[in-house]
């Protein structure tokens, strides 16, 4: 039985924001945005992330590889090449892959001791 690929090649995350401050032990409780990427295929996924802003040109592409039949959790805070993503700045992200993937978006806002965590599936484009 042949299964169709799981996921899509393009995804969008419209709401991005990395708070400037954090409360709690690092790195576990550092405020962050994460793209959790599932590659259920039999080949590695070459993934490119492009970051869009309200008042400047896009940043990227940021490149990551997600090995075949694996998951990778990409913290936007850790993306540094070609440039770091600025803190306390609204942004959006388009994620493109050479093989179908599934993307989930998570935000941890730990600016105060009462932490806030949100997560949602990204938009499959």
PDB file of N, CA and C in Angstrom, residues 10-48:
ATOM      1  N   UNK A  10       4.959  24.050   2.106  1.00  0.00           N
ATOM      2  CA  UNK A  10       4.959  25.464   2.521  1.00  0.00           C
ATOM      3  C   UNK A  10       4.023  25.642   3.700  1.00  0.00           C
ATOM      4  N   UNK A  11       4.495  26.408   4.676  1.00  0.00           N
ATOM      5  CA  UNK A  11       3.721  26.701   5.881  1.00  0.00           C
ATOM      6  C   UNK A  11       3.892  28.173   6.220  1.00  0.00           C
ATOM      7  N   UNK A  12       2.930  28.723   6.952  1.00  0.00           N
ATOM      8  CA  UNK A  12       3.034  30.114   7.396  1.00  0.00           C
ATOM      9  C   UNK A  12       2.668  30.218   8.868  1.00  0.00           C
ATOM     10  N   UNK A  13       3.431  31.016   9.581  1.00  0.00           N
ATOM     11  CA  UNK A  13       3.131  31.383  10.963  1.00  0.00           C
ATOM     12  C   UNK A  13       2.958  32.900  10.945  1.00  0.00           C
ATOM     13  N   UNK A  14       1.738  33.368  11.166  1.00  0.00           N
ATOM     14  CA  UNK A  14       1.457  34.800  11.044  1.00  0.00           C
ATOM     15  C   UNK A  14       1.841  35.583  12.297  1.00  0.00           C
ATOM     16  N   UNK A  15       1.856  34.949  13.459  1.00  0.00           N
ATOM     17  CA  UNK A  15       2.072  35.664  14.717  1.00  0.00           C
ATOM     18  C   UNK A  15       3.366  35.220  15.371  1.00  0.00           C
ATOM     19  N   UNK A  16       4.369  36.078  15.332  1.00  0.00           N
ATOM     20  CA  UNK A  16       5.629  35.801  15.998  1.00  0.00           C
ATOM     21  C   UNK A  16       6.040  36.965  16.874  1.00  0.00           C
ATOM     22  N   UNK A  17       6.577  36.657  18.058  1.00  0.00           N
ATOM     23  CA  UNK A  17       7.049  37.693  18.980  1.00  0.00           C
ATOM     24  C   UNK A  17       7.888  37.013  20.049  1.00  0.00           C
ATOM     25  N   UNK A  18       9.127  37.441  20.201  1.00  0.00           N
ATOM     26  CA  UNK A  18      10.006  36.901  21.236  1.00  0.00           C
ATOM     27  C   UNK A  18      10.141  37.969  22.323  1.00  0.00           C
ATOM     28  N   UNK A  19       9.557  37.748  23.504  1.00  0.00           N
ATOM     29  CA  UNK A  19       9.678  38.740  24.574  1.00  0.00           C
ATOM     30  C   UNK A  19      11.137  38.986  24.958  1.00  0.00           C
ATOM     31  N   UNK A  20      11.386  40.181  25.430  1.00  0.00           N
ATOM     32  CA  UNK A  20      12.752  40.562  25.805  1.00  0.00           C
ATOM     33  C   UNK A  20      13.183  39.916  27.118  1.00  0.00           C
ATOM     34  N   UNK A  21      12.265  39.715  28.050  1.00  0.00           N
ATOM     35  CA  UNK A  21      12.637  39.194  29.361  1.00  0.00           C
ATOM     36  C   UNK A  21      12.117  37.788  29.600  1.00  0.00           C
ATOM     37  N   UNK A  22      12.654  37.164  30.634  1.00  0.00           N
ATOM     38  CA  UNK A  22      12.249  35.813  31.012  1.00  0.00           C
ATOM     39  C   UNK A  22      12.296  35.677  32.525  1.00  0.00           C
ATOM     40  N   UNK A  23      11.565  34.699  33.024  1.00  0.00           N
ATOM     41  CA  UNK A  23      11.545  34.421  34.455  1.00  0.00           C
ATOM     42  C   UNK A  23      11.718  32.910  34.614  1.00  0.00           C
ATOM     43  N   UNK A  24      12.712  32.488  35.364  1.00  0.00           N
ATOM     44  CA  UNK A  24      12.924  31.064  35.571  1.00  0.00           C
ATOM     45  C   UNK A  24      14.255  30.611  35.015  1.00  0.00           C
ATOM     46  N   UNK A  25      14.566  29.326  35.195  1.00  0.00           N
ATOM     47  CA  UNK A  25      15.878  28.808  34.781  1.00  0.00           C
ATOM     48  C   UNK A  25      16.034  28.786  33.260  1.00  0.00           C
ATOM     49  N   UNK A  26      17.250  29.122  32.821  1.00  0.00           N
ATOM     50  CA  UNK A  26      17.574  29.069  31.396  1.00  0.00           C
ATOM     51  C   UNK A  26      18.265  27.753  31.084  1.00  0.00           C
ATOM     52  N   UNK A  27      18.122  27.181  29.932  1.00  0.00           N
ATOM     53  CA  UNK A  27      17.352  27.691  28.809  1.00  0.00           C
ATOM     54  C   UNK A  27      15.889  27.243  28.820  1.00  0.00           C
ATOM     55  N   UNK A  28      15.520  26.361  29.739  1.00  0.00           N
ATOM     56  CA  UNK A  28      14.177  25.768  29.721  1.00  0.00           C
ATOM     57  C   UNK A  28      13.066  26.813  29.758  1.00  0.00           C
ATOM     58  N   UNK A  29      13.223  27.844  30.596  1.00  0.00           N
ATOM     59  CA  UNK A  29      12.155  28.812  30.779  1.00  0.00           C
ATOM     60  C   UNK A  29      12.423  30.149  30.097  1.00  0.00           C
ATOM     61  N   UNK A  30      13.370  30.191  29.177  1.00  0.00           N
ATOM     62  CA  UNK A  30      13.611  31.403  28.403  1.00  0.00           C
ATOM     63  C   UNK A  30      12.436  31.622  27.462  1.00  0.00           C
ATOM     64  N   UNK A  31      11.884  32.841  27.460  1.00  0.00           N
ATOM     65  CA  UNK A  31      10.797  33.164  26.532  1.00  0.00           C
ATOM     66  C   UNK A  31      11.252  32.871  25.108  1.00  0.00           C
ATOM     67  N   UNK A  32      10.392  32.203  24.334  1.00  0.00           N
ATOM     68  CA  UNK A  32      10.805  31.833  22.979  1.00  0.00           C
ATOM     69  C   UNK A  32       9.618  31.523  22.076  1.00  0.00           C
ATOM     70  N   UNK A  33       9.907  31.482  20.799  1.00  0.00           N
ATOM     71  CA  UNK A  33       9.019  30.995  19.747  1.00  0.00           C
ATOM     72  C   UNK A  33       9.680  29.742  19.188  1.00  0.00           C
ATOM     73  N   UNK A  34       8.873  28.732  18.894  1.00  0.00           N
ATOM     74  CA  UNK A  34       9.411  27.489  18.357  1.00  0.00           C
ATOM     75  C   UNK A  34       8.572  27.012  17.181  1.00  0.00           C
ATOM     76  N   UNK A  35       9.237  26.525  16.144  1.00  0.00           N
ATOM     77  CA  UNK A  35       8.581  25.791  15.067  1.00  0.00           C
ATOM     78  C   UNK A  35       8.973  24.328  15.258  1.00  0.00           C
ATOM     79  N   UNK A  36       8.001  23.509  15.606  1.00  0.00           N
ATOM     80  CA  UNK A  36       8.245  22.068  15.740  1.00  0.00           C
ATOM     81  C   UNK A  36       7.965  21.454  14.380  1.00  0.00           C
ATOM     82  N   UNK A  37       8.976  20.816  13.805  1.00  0.00           N
ATOM     83  CA  UNK A  37       8.883  20.318  12.436  1.00  0.00           C
ATOM     84  C   UNK A  37       8.982  18.796  12.444  1.00  0.00           C
ATOM     85  N   UNK A  38       7.978  18.155  11.877  1.00  0.00           N
ATOM     86  CA  UNK A  38       7.947  16.699  11.733  1.00  0.00           C
ATOM     87  C   UNK A  38       8.237  16.328  10.294  1.00  0.00           C
ATOM     88  N   UNK A  39       9.235  15.481  10.088  1.00  0.00           N
ATOM     89  CA  UNK A  39       9.533  14.934   8.772  1.00  0.00           C
ATOM     90  C   UNK A  39       9.294  13.430   8.840  1.00  0.00           C
ATOM     91  N   UNK A  40       8.131  12.997   8.378  1.00  0.00           N
ATOM     92  CA  UNK A  40       7.777  11.578   8.421  1.00  0.00           C
ATOM     93  C   UNK A  40       8.198  10.831   7.150  1.00  0.00           C
ATOM     94  N   UNK A  41       8.870  11.525   6.243  1.00  0.00           N
ATOM     95  CA  UNK A  41       9.262  10.897   4.982  1.00  0.00           C
ATOM     96  C   UNK A  41      10.551  10.092   5.141  1.00  0.00           C
ATOM     97  N   UNK A  42      10.943   9.434   4.065  1.00  0.00           N
ATOM     98  CA  UNK A  42      12.146   8.613   4.050  1.00  0.00           C
ATOM     99  C   UNK A  42      13.384   9.373   3.583  1.00  0.00           C
ATOM    100  N   UNK A  43      13.272  10.695   3.399  1.00  0.00           N
ATOM    101  CA  UNK A  43      14.433  11.485   2.991  1.00  0.00           C
ATOM    102  C   UNK A  43      14.539  12.731   3.848  1.00  0.00           C
ATOM    103  N   UNK A  44      15.765  13.215   4.044  1.00  0.00           N
ATOM    104  CA  UNK A  44      15.990  14.434   4.816  1.00  0.00           C
ATOM    105  C   UNK A  44      15.253  15.606   4.177  1.00  0.00           C
ATOM    106  N   UNK A  45      14.804  16.535   5.019  1.00  0.00           N
ATOM    107  CA  UNK A  45      14.115  17.733   4.535  1.00  0.00           C
ATOM    108  C   UNK A  45      15.038  18.938   4.671  1.00  0.00           C
ATOM    109  N   UNK A  46      15.268  19.629   3.570  1.00  0.00           N
ATOM    110  CA  UNK A  46      16.001  20.895   3.573  1.00  0.00           C
ATOM    111  C   UNK A  46      14.954  21.984   3.765  1.00  0.00           C
ATOM    112  N   UNK A  47      14.990  22.658   4.926  1.00  0.00           N
ATOM    113  CA  UNK A  47      13.950  23.602   5.310  1.00  0.00           C
ATOM    114  C   UNK A  47      14.531  25.014   5.344  1.00  0.00           C
ATOM    115  N   UNK A  48      13.770  25.966   4.777  1.00  0.00           N
ATOM    116  CA  UNK A  48      14.156  27.369   4.758  1.00  0.00           C
ATOM    117  C   UNK A  48      13.081  28.192   5.455  1.00  0.00           C
TER     118      UNK A  48
END
